[in-house]
XYZ file of C-alpha atoms in Angstrom:
190
model
C 5.884 9.439 21.964
C 7.300 6.499 20.103
C 6.107 5.242 16.721
C 4.452 1.848 16.607
C 6.662 0.672 13.708
C 9.685 2.598 12.452
C 11.866 1.203 9.622
C 15.003 2.933 8.286
C 16.108 0.605 5.456
C 16.278 0.426 1.719
C 13.848 -1.995 -0.004
C 11.892 -2.460 3.237
C 8.832 -4.741 3.146
C 6.203 -3.734 5.691
C 3.351 -6.170 5.217
C 0.185 -7.241 7.077
C 0.736 -5.387 10.394
C -2.046 -4.285 12.690
C -1.408 -1.189 14.807
C -3.993 0.361 17.103
C -4.507 2.806 20.003
C -1.390 4.976 19.964
C -0.586 8.653 20.470
C 2.069 8.835 17.727
C 2.667 7.608 14.171
C 1.485 4.171 13.108
C 4.099 3.153 10.504
C 7.112 5.279 9.511
C 9.437 4.128 6.728
C 12.582 5.930 5.623
C 14.626 4.537 2.723
C 14.610 3.716 -0.972
C 11.841 1.676 -2.682
C 9.754 0.506 0.254
C 6.905 -1.960 -0.206
C 4.098 -1.018 2.249
C 1.157 -3.389 1.785
C -1.969 -4.663 3.581
C -1.393 -2.901 6.903
C -4.193 -1.782 9.244
C -3.874 1.223 11.511
C -6.626 2.542 13.796
C -6.823 5.202 16.500
C -3.532 6.958 15.868
C -2.120 10.323 17.011
C -0.036 11.840 14.180
C 0.417 10.156 10.758
C -1.110 6.738 10.076
C 1.510 5.823 7.462
C 4.519 8.125 6.780
C 6.980 7.374 3.992
C 10.170 9.332 3.118
C 11.656 7.819 0.006
C 14.639 9.451 -1.765
C 15.078 6.904 -4.582
C 11.625 5.699 -5.499
C 11.804 3.908 -8.814
C 9.756 0.901 -7.580
C 8.091 1.975 -4.339
C 4.621 0.518 -3.589
C 1.967 1.610 -1.101
C -1.014 -0.690 -1.622
C -4.123 -2.033 0.103
C -3.501 -0.302 3.469
C -6.306 0.937 5.704
C -5.714 3.877 8.027
C -8.740 4.607 10.162
C -9.835 6.975 12.994
C -6.994 9.394 13.679
C -7.544 11.600 16.667
C -8.393 15.280 16.168
C -4.717 16.262 16.438
C -3.602 13.759 13.776
C -1.977 15.162 10.672
C -2.570 12.807 7.781
C -3.772 9.301 7.181
C -1.043 8.875 4.529
C 2.001 11.158 4.171
C 4.270 10.216 1.252
C 7.324 12.197 0.192
C 8.717 10.552 -2.949
C 11.709 11.594 -5.069
C 12.500 9.554 -8.155
C 10.091 8.195 -10.739
C 8.121 5.063 -9.929
C 6.055 5.243 -6.733
C 2.637 3.595 -6.945
C -0.079 4.397 -4.381
C -2.956 2.001 -5.025
C -6.185 0.800 -3.340
C -5.627 2.426 0.051
C -8.269 3.775 2.416
C -7.801 6.809 4.637
C -10.760 7.443 6.900
C -11.375 10.105 9.591
C -8.052 11.973 9.868
C -7.392 15.271 11.606
C -5.691 16.626 8.458
C -5.499 15.419 4.854
C -6.433 11.901 3.899
C -3.490 11.631 1.474
C -0.609 14.128 1.462
C 1.728 13.310 -1.424
C 4.787 15.444 -2.095
C 8.232 15.270 -3.662
C 9.998 15.576 -6.950
C 9.268 12.121 -8.227
C 6.574 10.788 -10.490
C 3.770 9.121 -8.512
C 0.823 7.075 -9.806
C -2.137 7.433 -7.431
C -4.981 5.059 -8.330
C -8.147 3.632 -6.801
C -7.671 5.177 -3.331
C -10.414 6.471 -1.067
C -10.301 9.346 1.428
C -13.307 9.643 3.694
C -13.986 12.354 6.267
C -10.523 14.003 6.195
C -9.988 17.054 8.411
C -11.861 16.118 11.542
C -11.030 19.353 13.315
C -8.939 21.063 10.623
C -9.274 22.143 7.002
C -8.294 18.723 5.637
C -8.296 17.837 1.941
C -9.065 14.376 0.702
C -5.941 14.456 -1.499
C -3.260 17.168 -1.107
C -0.758 16.714 -3.946
C 2.359 18.897 -4.164
C 5.797 18.727 -5.740
C 7.489 19.077 -9.065
C 7.328 15.457 -10.248
C 4.436 14.293 -12.394
C 1.532 13.076 -10.261
C -1.097 10.978 -12.027
C -4.385 10.540 -10.174
C -6.841 8.052 -11.625
C -10.119 6.706 -10.143
C -9.632 8.105 -6.646
C -12.454 9.148 -4.404
C -12.669 11.991 -1.855
C -15.737 12.130 0.312
C -16.681 14.197 3.331
C -13.481 16.295 3.595
C -13.576 19.597 5.464
C -11.446 21.121 2.682
C -11.089 20.326 -1.031
C -11.608 16.875 -2.389
C -8.452 17.205 -4.490
C -5.930 20.020 -4.099
C -3.121 19.667 -6.654
C -0.202 22.040 -7.239
C 3.417 21.794 -8.287
C 4.546 23.554 -5.140
C 6.149 26.347 -7.129
C 3.388 28.367 -8.722
C 5.784 30.355 -10.872
C 7.000 27.252 -12.774
C 5.469 24.919 -15.352
C 7.602 21.915 -14.465
C 4.850 19.626 -13.192
C 2.652 17.721 -15.635
C -0.096 16.425 -13.350
C -2.831 14.225 -14.757
C -6.273 13.861 -13.152
C -8.679 11.367 -14.690
C -11.948 9.765 -13.524
C -11.670 10.957 -9.910
C -14.725 11.615 -7.751
C -15.153 14.359 -5.158
C -18.427 14.653 -3.271
C -19.833 15.791 0.074
C -16.682 17.848 0.718
C -16.897 21.329 2.288
C -14.993 22.717 -0.707
C -16.267 20.229 -3.275
C -13.875 20.554 -6.164
C -10.861 19.389 -8.067
C -8.409 22.288 -7.485
C -5.419 22.398 -9.829
C -3.233 25.388 -9.120
C -0.312 25.151 -11.548
C -0.320 28.282 -13.767
C -1.412 27.943 -17.340
C 0.647 29.603 -20.109
C -2.053 32.281 -20.519
C -1.309 33.421 -16.906
C 2.321 34.207 -17.655
């Protein structure tokens, strides 16, 4: 299966595209500092939007809508960001087979004002699955109707204290496991 839009370029601008009815990924971007804004993806097979960014000191994922993945789909948004400066803002992930937002990597990522609705259609999908050693800041996001946790946040290496994640003013409701789960060890556990 071919992806609808695949870009391998630094500083790529992927803006105002409409992608629908496919058996593969909607938009895949590989390269430093992409700008992914105002795209619409519906009825997709794997990931709605997938980003692999090695140098992410000014990457932006904003105002995208990923809607109605099939039951085999993985994520509405999959973002792997290394480097400090990725912003994920005002996106909507709705009805995905897996997680609504899967954000990983060693870079600092600001995740604000995003909504995940009905993640995990046939799987144990979290609204927001956040991993990686870089600081992840989640502010004013909403997870609703996930089959897993609303927010599942860890540093990926449970025996370290390298990550300094911040969660503030997020909402999780009507999820099967309705919670904000933060699994980095505290000093008292060591």
